């Protein structure tokens, strides 16, 4: 299944060349993943922080296919590509209409007190697995 | 009249104390103002950039009344307080429910080629004036 | 006395108009103040975080006198203007050679566990007071 | 040869878990690369912008080996791994003492008016090649 978010490109995202500055794309990928955890996995980052939990990013591969410009709206797509015992792989893409802008492959790790990797809590893992397996209607 | 925007507080906005880092509030005030220009004044920042125009901020007074936390949603209100020949004053407030978080008073200046202050284009000035004078329904 | 820091204007600070985006100036004022606390007041932000302390900004007045451009180096000056029981006032200015770019007046509050304002610890207050009273050599 | 820069981890870089927020690492990699172009390749980003040139990032692979904390100083190392006709590959690493924090492999492309890839200007290419081939003294 695909999780979707739209991000309007605002002044704040753009560099002196008038295109999105690449670190700002990662603020966007982080936001997409953050909203996925809240809406799909059932655990918000606020709840994680209070419980001493987190999902730091361990690995990231990104291709920037074409630049994005002020005033455009990016459509972000997130797919779960691999659900491990204490990690998850996402592929996140950004599109503007038919123009493919960014592909990012991320691996995140579930950590608990002290930042140590731990097995996923069962409820969170079940929700991510159900999302991964569901067909798009 | 009041222009409104909502901003969910995401991970990206928060500091090690778990509250919004104050420079991030100004990314938000900038976004509120940017959307006001596009939706109300009828000139997007993208159109301004192409035409060599802009609305740099000349002056800013801010009070931070109470901290904002990860997971909250801020309601931003913008009012036009003064419309000059080549400048505009805004008061922008952020609320979370009944909790008042931020008051910012900004003065922006209309500039054209080379960053020089110029009188407002008539169409933009008329739309800001109409907004300022309209009652909230 | 004056506390000084230099900030090269890098790509990351600049907007599509090729000048410093104003929220980035506040990342700079925050950095100047953060280094002042570490070097002059004798308490780093890292030490504060561990101890549940902090110095949130309560109030901020800023004038942007002239734009700053990619490749310039800003000289930041910080003066203590008022040392209260649990607060401190700073005037922070940015210059590029003889060109005055920004004046920011900030009020920060000393807080402890739970974010509650508290009287300054004596050692910190004494160091800030000594700095405020010292003549520039 | 290795190009080096140090980055103190400041408040601005850190997230509510008290560690560097990963998009901020990319502000740092961008800054390292930007300074490399100015100091080693002999063309600053300011000069590029004026000439309608740029070096957008086309591809990025990153591993986050261990978290970085407020108050630490990161040592960044940049090596040229491949110099193509209109592109360059860098490996950029961040260390804190003997602790390896980040490895990023970047591919950047030389572009001119309109953002089209072009062969490197000879002077810039020669300086990057000389750096790549030089031994560390």
mmCIF file with all atom_site columns, N, CA and C in Angstrom, chain A residues 73-134:
data_model
loop_
_atom_site.group_PDB
_atom_site.id
_atom_site.type_symbol
_atom_site.label_atom_id
_atom_site.label_alt_id
_atom_site.label_comp_id
_atom_site.label_asym_id
_atom_site.label_entity_id
_atom_site.label_seq_id
_atom_site.pdbx_PDB_ins_code
_atom_site.Cartn_x
_atom_site.Cartn_y
_atom_site.Cartn_z
_atom_site.occupancy
_atom_site.B_iso_or_equiv
_atom_site.pdbx_formal_charge
_atom_site.auth_seq_id
_atom_site.auth_comp_id
_atom_site.auth_asym_id
_atom_site.auth_atom_id
_atom_site.pdbx_PDB_model_num
ATOM 1   N N  . UNK A 1 73  ? 3.792  21.867 -5.934  1.00 0.00 ? 73  UNK A N  1
ATOM 2   C CA . UNK A 1 73  ? 3.351  20.998 -4.833  1.00 0.00 ? 73  UNK A CA 1
ATOM 3   C C  . UNK A 1 73  ? 3.924  19.609 -5.087  1.00 0.00 ? 73  UNK A C  1
ATOM 4   N N  . UNK A 1 74  ? 4.696  19.127 -4.126  1.00 0.00 ? 74  UNK A N  1
ATOM 5   C CA . UNK A 1 74  ? 5.235  17.762 -4.252  1.00 0.00 ? 74  UNK A CA 1
ATOM 6   C C  . UNK A 1 74  ? 4.264  16.760 -3.665  1.00 0.00 ? 74  UNK A C  1
ATOM 7   N N  . UNK A 1 75  ? 4.075  15.656 -4.407  1.00 0.00 ? 75  UNK A N  1
ATOM 8   C CA . UNK A 1 75  ? 3.309  14.519 -3.887  1.00 0.00 ? 75  UNK A CA 1
ATOM 9   C C  . UNK A 1 75  ? 4.313  13.475 -3.416  1.00 0.00 ? 75  UNK A C  1
ATOM 10  N N  . UNK A 1 76  ? 4.270  13.160 -2.148  1.00 0.00 ? 76  UNK A N  1
ATOM 11  C CA . UNK A 1 76  ? 5.182  12.168 -1.572  1.00 0.00 ? 76  UNK A CA 1
ATOM 12  C C  . UNK A 1 76  ? 4.472  10.826 -1.450  1.00 0.00 ? 76  UNK A C  1
ATOM 13  N N  . UNK A 1 77  ? 5.142  9.759  -1.849  1.00 0.00 ? 77  UNK A N  1
ATOM 14  C CA . UNK A 1 77  ? 4.633  8.400  -1.716  1.00 0.00 ? 77  UNK A CA 1
ATOM 15  C C  . UNK A 1 77  ? 5.588  7.619  -0.831  1.00 0.00 ? 77  UNK A C  1
ATOM 16  N N  . UNK A 1 78  ? 5.052  6.880  0.106   1.00 0.00 ? 78  UNK A N  1
ATOM 17  C CA . UNK A 1 78  ? 5.883  6.014  0.954   1.00 0.00 ? 78  UNK A CA 1
ATOM 18  C C  . UNK A 1 78  ? 5.395  4.578  0.855   1.00 0.00 ? 78  UNK A C  1
ATOM 19  N N  . UNK A 1 79  ? 6.349  3.668  0.602   1.00 0.00 ? 79  UNK A N  1
ATOM 20  C CA . UNK A 1 79  ? 6.052  2.231  0.622   1.00 0.00 ? 79  UNK A CA 1
ATOM 21  C C  . UNK A 1 79  ? 6.962  1.545  1.633   1.00 0.00 ? 79  UNK A C  1
ATOM 22  N N  . UNK A 1 80  ? 6.439  0.531  2.300   1.00 0.00 ? 80  UNK A N  1
ATOM 23  C CA . UNK A 1 80  ? 7.267  -0.304 3.187   1.00 0.00 ? 80  UNK A CA 1
ATOM 24  C C  . UNK A 1 80  ? 7.907  -1.386 2.325   1.00 0.00 ? 80  UNK A C  1
ATOM 25  N N  . UNK A 1 81  ? 9.233  -1.432 2.321   1.00 0.00 ? 81  UNK A N  1
ATOM 26  C CA . UNK A 1 81  ? 9.906  -2.414 1.467   1.00 0.00 ? 81  UNK A CA 1
ATOM 27  C C  . UNK A 1 81  ? 10.434 -3.609 2.245   1.00 0.00 ? 81  UNK A C  1
ATOM 28  N N  . UNK A 1 82  ? 10.651 -3.421 3.542   1.00 0.00 ? 82  UNK A N  1
ATOM 29  C CA . UNK A 1 82  ? 11.180 -4.531 4.338   1.00 0.00 ? 82  UNK A CA 1
ATOM 30  C C  . UNK A 1 82  ? 10.904 -4.249 5.802   1.00 0.00 ? 82  UNK A C  1
ATOM 31  N N  . UNK A 1 83  ? 10.288 -5.221 6.464   1.00 0.00 ? 83  UNK A N  1
ATOM 32  C CA . UNK A 1 83  ? 9.999  -5.060 7.890   1.00 0.00 ? 83  UNK A CA 1
ATOM 33  C C  . UNK A 1 83  ? 10.797 -6.106 8.642   1.00 0.00 ? 83  UNK A C  1
ATOM 34  N N  . UNK A 1 84  ? 11.862 -5.669 9.319   1.00 0.00 ? 84  UNK A N  1
ATOM 35  C CA . UNK A 1 84  ? 12.721 -6.589 10.060  1.00 0.00 ? 84  UNK A CA 1
ATOM 36  C C  . UNK A 1 84  ? 12.306 -6.675 11.522  1.00 0.00 ? 84  UNK A C  1
ATOM 37  N N  . UNK A 1 85  ? 13.113 -7.354 12.302  1.00 0.00 ? 85  UNK A N  1
ATOM 38  C CA . UNK A 1 85  ? 12.804 -7.539 13.716  1.00 0.00 ? 85  UNK A CA 1
ATOM 39  C C  . UNK A 1 85  ? 12.852 -6.232 14.488  1.00 0.00 ? 85  UNK A C  1
ATOM 40  N N  . UNK A 1 86  ? 13.794 -5.377 14.153  1.00 0.00 ? 86  UNK A N  1
ATOM 41  C CA . UNK A 1 86  ? 13.873 -4.087 14.853  1.00 0.00 ? 86  UNK A CA 1
ATOM 42  C C  . UNK A 1 86  ? 14.141 -2.953 13.872  1.00 0.00 ? 86  UNK A C  1
ATOM 43  N N  . UNK A 1 87  ? 13.884 -3.203 12.609  1.00 0.00 ? 87  UNK A N  1
ATOM 44  C CA . UNK A 1 87  ? 14.116 -2.152 11.616  1.00 0.00 ? 87  UNK A CA 1
ATOM 45  C C  . UNK A 1 87  ? 13.005 -2.158 10.584  1.00 0.00 ? 87  UNK A C  1
ATOM 46  N N  . UNK A 1 88  ? 12.976 -1.106 9.779   1.00 0.00 ? 88  UNK A N  1
ATOM 47  C CA . UNK A 1 88  ? 12.010 -1.041 8.696   1.00 0.00 ? 88  UNK A CA 1
ATOM 48  C C  . UNK A 1 88  ? 12.669 -0.318 7.522   1.00 0.00 ? 88  UNK A C  1
ATOM 49  N N  . UNK A 1 89  ? 12.381 -0.795 6.302   1.00 0.00 ? 89  UNK A N  1
ATOM 50  C CA . UNK A 1 89  ? 12.858 -0.135 5.089   1.00 0.00 ? 89  UNK A CA 1
ATOM 51  C C  . UNK A 1 89  ? 11.698 0.561  4.403   1.00 0.00 ? 89  UNK A C  1
ATOM 52  N N  . UNK A 1 90  ? 11.913 1.806  4.029   1.00 0.00 ? 90  UNK A N  1
ATOM 53  C CA . UNK A 1 90  ? 10.910 2.566  3.289   1.00 0.00 ? 90  UNK A CA 1
ATOM 54  C C  . UNK A 1 90  ? 11.495 3.004  1.949   1.00 0.00 ? 90  UNK A C  1
ATOM 55  N N  . UNK A 1 91  ? 10.673 3.040  0.920   1.00 0.00 ? 91  UNK A N  1
ATOM 56  C CA . UNK A 1 91  ? 11.012 3.799  -0.279  1.00 0.00 ? 91  UNK A CA 1
ATOM 57  C C  . UNK A 1 91  ? 10.047 4.972  -0.335  1.00 0.00 ? 91  UNK A C  1
ATOM 58  N N  . UNK A 1 92  ? 10.627 6.159  -0.427  1.00 0.00 ? 92  UNK A N  1
ATOM 59  C CA . UNK A 1 92  ? 9.845  7.390  -0.428  1.00 0.00 ? 92  UNK A CA 1
ATOM 60  C C  . UNK A 1 92  ? 10.152 8.107  -1.741  1.00 0.00 ? 92  UNK A C  1
ATOM 61  N N  . UNK A 1 93  ? 9.103  8.459  -2.473  1.00 0.00 ? 93  UNK A N  1
ATOM 62  C CA . UNK A 1 93  ? 9.302  9.163  -3.743  1.00 0.00 ? 93  UNK A CA 1
ATOM 63  C C  . UNK A 1 93  ? 8.571  10.501 -3.722  1.00 0.00 ? 93  UNK A C  1
ATOM 64  N N  . UNK A 1 94  ? 9.142  11.475 -4.415  1.00 0.00 ? 94  UNK A N  1
ATOM 65  C CA . UNK A 1 94  ? 8.455  12.758 -4.597  1.00 0.00 ? 94  UNK A CA 1
ATOM 66  C C  . UNK A 1 94  ? 8.194  12.975 -6.078  1.00 0.00 ? 94  UNK A C  1
ATOM 67  N N  . UNK A 1 95  ? 6.966  13.357 -6.372  1.00 0.00 ? 95  UNK A N  1
ATOM 68  C CA . UNK A 1 95  ? 6.522  13.629 -7.736  1.00 0.00 ? 95  UNK A CA 1
ATOM 69  C C  . UNK A 1 95  ? 5.858  14.993 -7.788  1.00 0.00 ? 95  UNK A C  1
ATOM 70  N N  . UNK A 1 96  ? 5.965  15.632 -8.955  1.00 0.00 ? 96  UNK A N  1
ATOM 71  C CA . UNK A 1 96  ? 5.173  16.836 -9.227  1.00 0.00 ? 96  UNK A CA 1
ATOM 72  C C  . UNK A 1 96  ? 4.479  16.552 -10.541 1.00 0.00 ? 96  UNK A C  1
ATOM 73  N N  . UNK A 1 97  ? 3.197  16.202 -10.478 1.00 0.00 ? 97  UNK A N  1
ATOM 74  C CA . UNK A 1 97  ? 2.513  15.697 -11.662 1.00 0.00 ? 97  UNK A CA 1
ATOM 75  C C  . UNK A 1 97  ? 3.247  14.460 -12.141 1.00 0.00 ? 97  UNK A C  1
ATOM 76  N N  . UNK A 1 98  ? 3.598  14.409 -13.411 1.00 0.00 ? 98  UNK A N  1
ATOM 77  C CA . UNK A 1 98  ? 4.278  13.238 -13.969 1.00 0.00 ? 98  UNK A CA 1
ATOM 78  C C  . UNK A 1 98  ? 5.793  13.343 -13.868 1.00 0.00 ? 98  UNK A C  1
ATOM 79  N N  . UNK A 1 99  ? 6.263  14.395 -13.224 1.00 0.00 ? 99  UNK A N  1
ATOM 80  C CA . UNK A 1 99  ? 7.712  14.615 -13.127 1.00 0.00 ? 99  UNK A CA 1
ATOM 81  C C  . UNK A 1 99  ? 8.241  14.034 -11.816 1.00 0.00 ? 99  UNK A C  1
ATOM 82  N N  . UNK A 1 100 ? 9.149  13.071 -11.954 1.00 0.00 ? 100 UNK A N  1
ATOM 83  C CA . UNK A 1 100 ? 9.708  12.381 -10.790 1.00 0.00 ? 100 UNK A CA 1
ATOM 84  C C  . UNK A 1 100 ? 10.890 13.195 -10.276 1.00 0.00 ? 100 UNK A C  1
ATOM 85  N N  . UNK A 1 101 ? 10.857 13.574 -9.033  1.00 0.00 ? 101 UNK A N  1
ATOM 86  C CA . UNK A 1 101 ? 11.870 14.465 -8.490  1.00 0.00 ? 101 UNK A CA 1
ATOM 87  C C  . UNK A 1 101 ? 12.906 13.766 -7.605  1.00 0.00 ? 101 UNK A C  1
ATOM 88  N N  . UNK A 1 102 ? 12.432 12.929 -6.690  1.00 0.00 ? 102 UNK A N  1
ATOM 89  C CA . UNK A 1 102 ? 13.325 12.340 -5.684  1.00 0.00 ? 102 UNK A CA 1
ATOM 90  C C  . UNK A 1 102 ? 12.903 10.903 -5.414  1.00 0.00 ? 102 UNK A C  1
ATOM 91  N N  . UNK A 1 103 ? 13.889 10.015 -5.270  1.00 0.00 ? 103 UNK A N  1
ATOM 92  C CA . UNK A 1 103 ? 13.659 8.683  -4.697  1.00 0.00 ? 103 UNK A CA 1
ATOM 93  C C  . UNK A 1 103 ? 14.594 8.523  -3.512  1.00 0.00 ? 103 UNK A C  1
ATOM 94  N N  . UNK A 1 104 ? 14.039 8.210  -2.362  1.00 0.00 ? 104 UNK A N  1
ATOM 95  C CA . UNK A 1 104 ? 14.859 7.994  -1.163  1.00 0.00 ? 104 UNK A CA 1
ATOM 96  C C  . UNK A 1 104 ? 14.530 6.627  -0.577  1.00 0.00 ? 104 UNK A C  1
ATOM 97  N N  . UNK A 1 105 ? 15.561 5.858  -0.288  1.00 0.00 ? 105 UNK A N  1
ATOM 98  C CA . UNK A 1 105 ? 15.389 4.570  0.384   1.00 0.00 ? 105 UNK A CA 1
ATOM 99  C C  . UNK A 1 105 ? 15.991 4.701  1.768   1.00 0.00 ? 105 UNK A C  1
ATOM 100 N N  . UNK A 1 106 ? 15.171 4.476  2.769   1.00 0.00 ? 106 UNK A N  1
ATOM 101 C CA . UNK A 1 106 ? 15.603 4.697  4.145   1.00 0.00 ? 106 UNK A CA 1
ATOM 102 C C  . UNK A 1 106 ? 15.496 3.415  4.953   1.00 0.00 ? 106 UNK A C  1
ATOM 103 N N  . UNK A 1 107 ? 16.426 3.229  5.866   1.00 0.00 ? 107 UNK A N  1
ATOM 104 C CA . UNK A 1 107 ? 16.301 2.177  6.877   1.00 0.00 ? 107 UNK A CA 1
ATOM 105 C C  . UNK A 1 107 ? 16.269 2.847  8.242   1.00 0.00 ? 107 UNK A C  1
ATOM 106 N N  . UNK A 1 108 ? 15.203 2.554  8.993   1.00 0.00 ? 108 UNK A N  1
ATOM 107 C CA . UNK A 1 108 ? 15.060 3.100  10.336  1.00 0.00 ? 108 UNK A CA 1
ATOM 108 C C  . UNK A 1 108 ? 15.105 1.968  11.349  1.00 0.00 ? 108 UNK A C  1
ATOM 109 N N  . UNK A 1 109 ? 15.553 2.290  12.542  1.00 0.00 ? 109 UNK A N  1
ATOM 110 C CA . UNK A 1 109 ? 15.708 1.282  13.588  1.00 0.00 ? 109 UNK A CA 1
ATOM 111 C C  . UNK A 1 109 ? 14.870 1.690  14.793  1.00 0.00 ? 109 UNK A C  1
ATOM 112 N N  . UNK A 1 110 ? 14.172 0.734  15.362  1.00 0.00 ? 110 UNK A N  1
ATOM 113 C CA . UNK A 1 110 ? 13.426 0.994  16.594  1.00 0.00 ? 110 UNK A CA 1
ATOM 114 C C  . UNK A 1 110 ? 14.387 0.968  17.779  1.00 0.00 ? 110 UNK A C  1
ATOM 115 N N  . UNK A 1 111 ? 14.427 2.051  18.555  1.00 0.00 ? 111 UNK A N  1
ATOM 116 C CA . UNK A 1 111 ? 15.301 2.086  19.733  1.00 0.00 ? 111 UNK A CA 1
ATOM 117 C C  . UNK A 1 111 ? 14.495 2.424  20.980  1.00 0.00 ? 111 UNK A C  1
ATOM 118 N N  . UNK A 1 112 ? 15.003 1.919  22.104  1.00 0.00 ? 112 UNK A N  1
ATOM 119 C CA . UNK A 1 112 ? 14.386 2.262  23.387  1.00 0.00 ? 112 UNK A CA 1
ATOM 120 C C  . UNK A 1 112 ? 15.450 2.884  24.299  1.00 0.00 ? 112 UNK A C  1
ATOM 121 N N  . UNK A 1 113 ? 15.130 3.006  25.574  1.00 0.00 ? 113 UNK A N  1
ATOM 122 C CA . UNK A 1 113 ? 15.969 3.770  26.519  1.00 0.00 ? 113 UNK A CA 1
ATOM 123 C C  . UNK A 1 113 ? 17.463 3.655  26.231  1.00 0.00 ? 113 UNK A C  1
ATOM 124 N N  . UNK A 1 114 ? 18.100 4.789  26.116  1.00 0.00 ? 114 UNK A N  1
ATOM 125 C CA . UNK A 1 114 ? 19.535 4.819  25.855  1.00 0.00 ? 114 UNK A CA 1
ATOM 126 C C  . UNK A 1 114 ? 19.864 4.657  24.387  1.00 0.00 ? 114 UNK A C  1
ATOM 127 N N  . UNK A 1 115 ? 18.839 4.613  23.527  1.00 0.00 ? 115 UNK A N  1
ATOM 128 C CA . UNK A 1 115 ? 19.091 4.551  22.093  1.00 0.00 ? 115 UNK A CA 1
ATOM 129 C C  . UNK A 1 115 ? 19.487 3.167  21.599  1.00 0.00 ? 115 UNK A C  1
ATOM 130 N N  . UNK A 1 116 ? 19.197 2.130  22.382  1.00 0.00 ? 116 UNK A N  1
ATOM 131 C CA . UNK A 1 116 ? 19.559 0.764  21.969  1.00 0.00 ? 116 UNK A CA 1
ATOM 132 C C  . UNK A 1 116 ? 18.479 0.162  21.078  1.00 0.00 ? 116 UNK A C  1
ATOM 133 N N  . UNK A 1 117 ? 18.860 -0.490 19.968  1.00 0.00 ? 117 UNK A N  1
ATOM 134 C CA . UNK A 1 117 ? 17.889 -1.177 19.111  1.00 0.00 ? 117 UNK A CA 1
ATOM 135 C C  . UNK A 1 117 ? 17.159 -2.261 19.892  1.00 0.00 ? 117 UNK A C  1
ATOM 136 N N  . UNK A 1 118 ? 15.869 -2.355 19.661  1.00 0.00 ? 118 UNK A N  1
ATOM 137 C CA . UNK A 1 118 ? 15.024 -3.337 20.344  1.00 0.00 ? 118 UNK A CA 1
ATOM 138 C C  . UNK A 1 118 ? 14.052 -3.903 19.321  1.00 0.00 ? 118 UNK A C  1
ATOM 139 N N  . UNK A 1 119 ? 13.510 -5.092 19.576  1.00 0.00 ? 119 UNK A N  1
ATOM 140 C CA . UNK A 1 119 ? 12.441 -5.594 18.694  1.00 0.00 ? 119 UNK A CA 1
ATOM 141 C C  . UNK A 1 119 ? 11.247 -4.639 18.717  1.00 0.00 ? 119 UNK A C  1
ATOM 142 N N  . UNK A 1 120 ? 10.568 -4.522 17.579  1.00 0.00 ? 120 UNK A N  1
ATOM 143 C CA . UNK A 1 120 ? 9.361  -3.702 17.499  1.00 0.00 ? 120 UNK A CA 1
ATOM 144 C C  . UNK A 1 120 ? 8.345  -4.131 18.557  1.00 0.00 ? 120 UNK A C  1
ATOM 145 N N  . UNK A 1 121 ? 7.691  -3.201 19.204  1.00 0.00 ? 121 UNK A N  1
ATOM 146 C CA . UNK A 1 121 ? 6.500  -3.552 20.008  1.00 0.00 ? 121 UNK A CA 1
ATOM 147 C C  . UNK A 1 121 ? 5.491  -4.229 19.081  1.00 0.00 ? 121 UNK A C  1
ATOM 148 N N  . UNK A 1 122 ? 4.809  -5.243 19.573  1.00 0.00 ? 122 UNK A N  1
ATOM 149 C CA . UNK A 1 122 ? 3.965  -6.067 18.704  1.00 0.00 ? 122 UNK A CA 1
ATOM 150 C C  . UNK A 1 122 ? 2.884  -5.260 17.985  1.00 0.00 ? 122 UNK A C  1
ATOM 151 N N  . UNK A 1 123 ? 2.254  -4.333 18.692  1.00 0.00 ? 123 UNK A N  1
ATOM 152 C CA . UNK A 1 123 ? 1.147  -3.581 18.079  1.00 0.00 ? 123 UNK A CA 1
ATOM 153 C C  . UNK A 1 123 ? 1.636  -2.736 16.907  1.00 0.00 ? 123 UNK A C  1
ATOM 154 N N  . UNK A 1 124 ? 2.821  -2.149 17.060  1.00 0.00 ? 124 UNK A N  1
ATOM 155 C CA . UNK A 1 124 ? 3.359  -1.307 15.991  1.00 0.00 ? 124 UNK A CA 1
ATOM 156 C C  . UNK A 1 124 ? 3.750  -2.177 14.803  1.00 0.00 ? 124 UNK A C  1
ATOM 157 N N  . UNK A 1 125 ? 4.422  -3.279 15.096  1.00 0.00 ? 125 UNK A N  1
ATOM 158 C CA . UNK A 1 125 ? 4.859  -4.168 14.018  1.00 0.00 ? 125 UNK A CA 1
ATOM 159 C C  . UNK A 1 125 ? 3.648  -4.700 13.228  1.00 0.00 ? 125 UNK A C  1
ATOM 160 N N  . UNK A 1 126 ? 2.588  -5.063 13.932  1.00 0.00 ? 126 UNK A N  1
ATOM 161 C CA . UNK A 1 126 ? 1.401  -5.620 13.266  1.00 0.00 ? 126 UNK A CA 1
ATOM 162 C C  . UNK A 1 126 ? 0.775  -4.588 12.322  1.00 0.00 ? 126 UNK A C  1
ATOM 163 N N  . UNK A 1 127 ? 0.752  -3.344 12.758  1.00 0.00 ? 127 UNK A N  1
ATOM 164 C CA . UNK A 1 127 ? 0.141  -2.307 11.917  1.00 0.00 ? 127 UNK A CA 1
ATOM 165 C C  . UNK A 1 127 ? 0.999  -2.016 10.688  1.00 0.00 ? 127 UNK A C  1
ATOM 166 N N  . UNK A 1 128 ? 2.301  -2.008 10.858  1.00 0.00 ? 128 UNK A N  1
ATOM 167 C CA . UNK A 1 128 ? 3.160  -1.770 9.689   1.00 0.00 ? 128 UNK A CA 1
ATOM 168 C C  . UNK A 1 128 ? 3.053  -2.952 8.723   1.00 0.00 ? 128 UNK A C  1
ATOM 169 N N  . UNK A 1 129 ? 3.032  -4.171 9.266   1.00 0.00 ? 129 UNK A N  1
ATOM 170 C CA . UNK A 1 129 ? 2.916  -5.364 8.412   1.00 0.00 ? 129 UNK A CA 1
ATOM 171 C C  . UNK A 1 129 ? 1.593  -5.346 7.640   1.00 0.00 ? 129 UNK A C  1
ATOM 172 N N  . UNK A 1 130 ? 0.508  -4.984 8.309   1.00 0.00 ? 130 UNK A N  1
ATOM 173 C CA . UNK A 1 130 ? -0.802 -4.937 7.637   1.00 0.00 ? 130 UNK A CA 1
ATOM 174 C C  . UNK A 1 130 ? -0.787 -3.905 6.504   1.00 0.00 ? 130 UNK A C  1
ATOM 175 N N  . UNK A 1 131 ? -0.146 -2.779 6.763   1.00 0.00 ? 131 UNK A N  1
ATOM 176 C CA . UNK A 1 131 ? -0.044 -1.742 5.725   1.00 0.00 ? 131 UNK A CA 1
ATOM 177 C C  . UNK A 1 131 ? 0.765  -2.254 4.541   1.00 0.00 ? 131 UNK A C  1
ATOM 178 N N  . UNK A 1 132 ? 1.874  -2.921 4.847   1.00 0.00 ? 132 UNK A N  1
ATOM 179 C CA . UNK A 1 132 ? 2.764  -3.411 3.788   1.00 0.00 ? 132 UNK A CA 1
ATOM 180 C C  . UNK A 1 132 ? 2.024  -4.394 2.876   1.00 0.00 ? 132 UNK A C  1
ATOM 181 N N  . UNK A 1 133 ? 1.164  -5.219 3.500   1.00 0.00 ? 133 UNK A N  1
ATOM 182 C CA . UNK A 1 133 ? 0.525  -6.296 2.748   1.00 0.00 ? 133 UNK A CA 1
ATOM 183 C C  . UNK A 1 133 ? -0.772 -5.866 2.050   1.00 0.00 ? 133 UNK A C  1
ATOM 184 N N  . UNK A 1 134 ? -1.355 -4.769 2.501   1.00 0.00 ? 134 UNK A N  1
ATOM 185 C CA . UNK A 1 134 ? -2.653 -4.367 1.936   1.00 0.00 ? 134 UNK A CA 1
ATOM 186 C C  . UNK A 1 134 ? -2.499 -3.923 0.481   1.00 0.00 ? 134 UNK A C  1
#
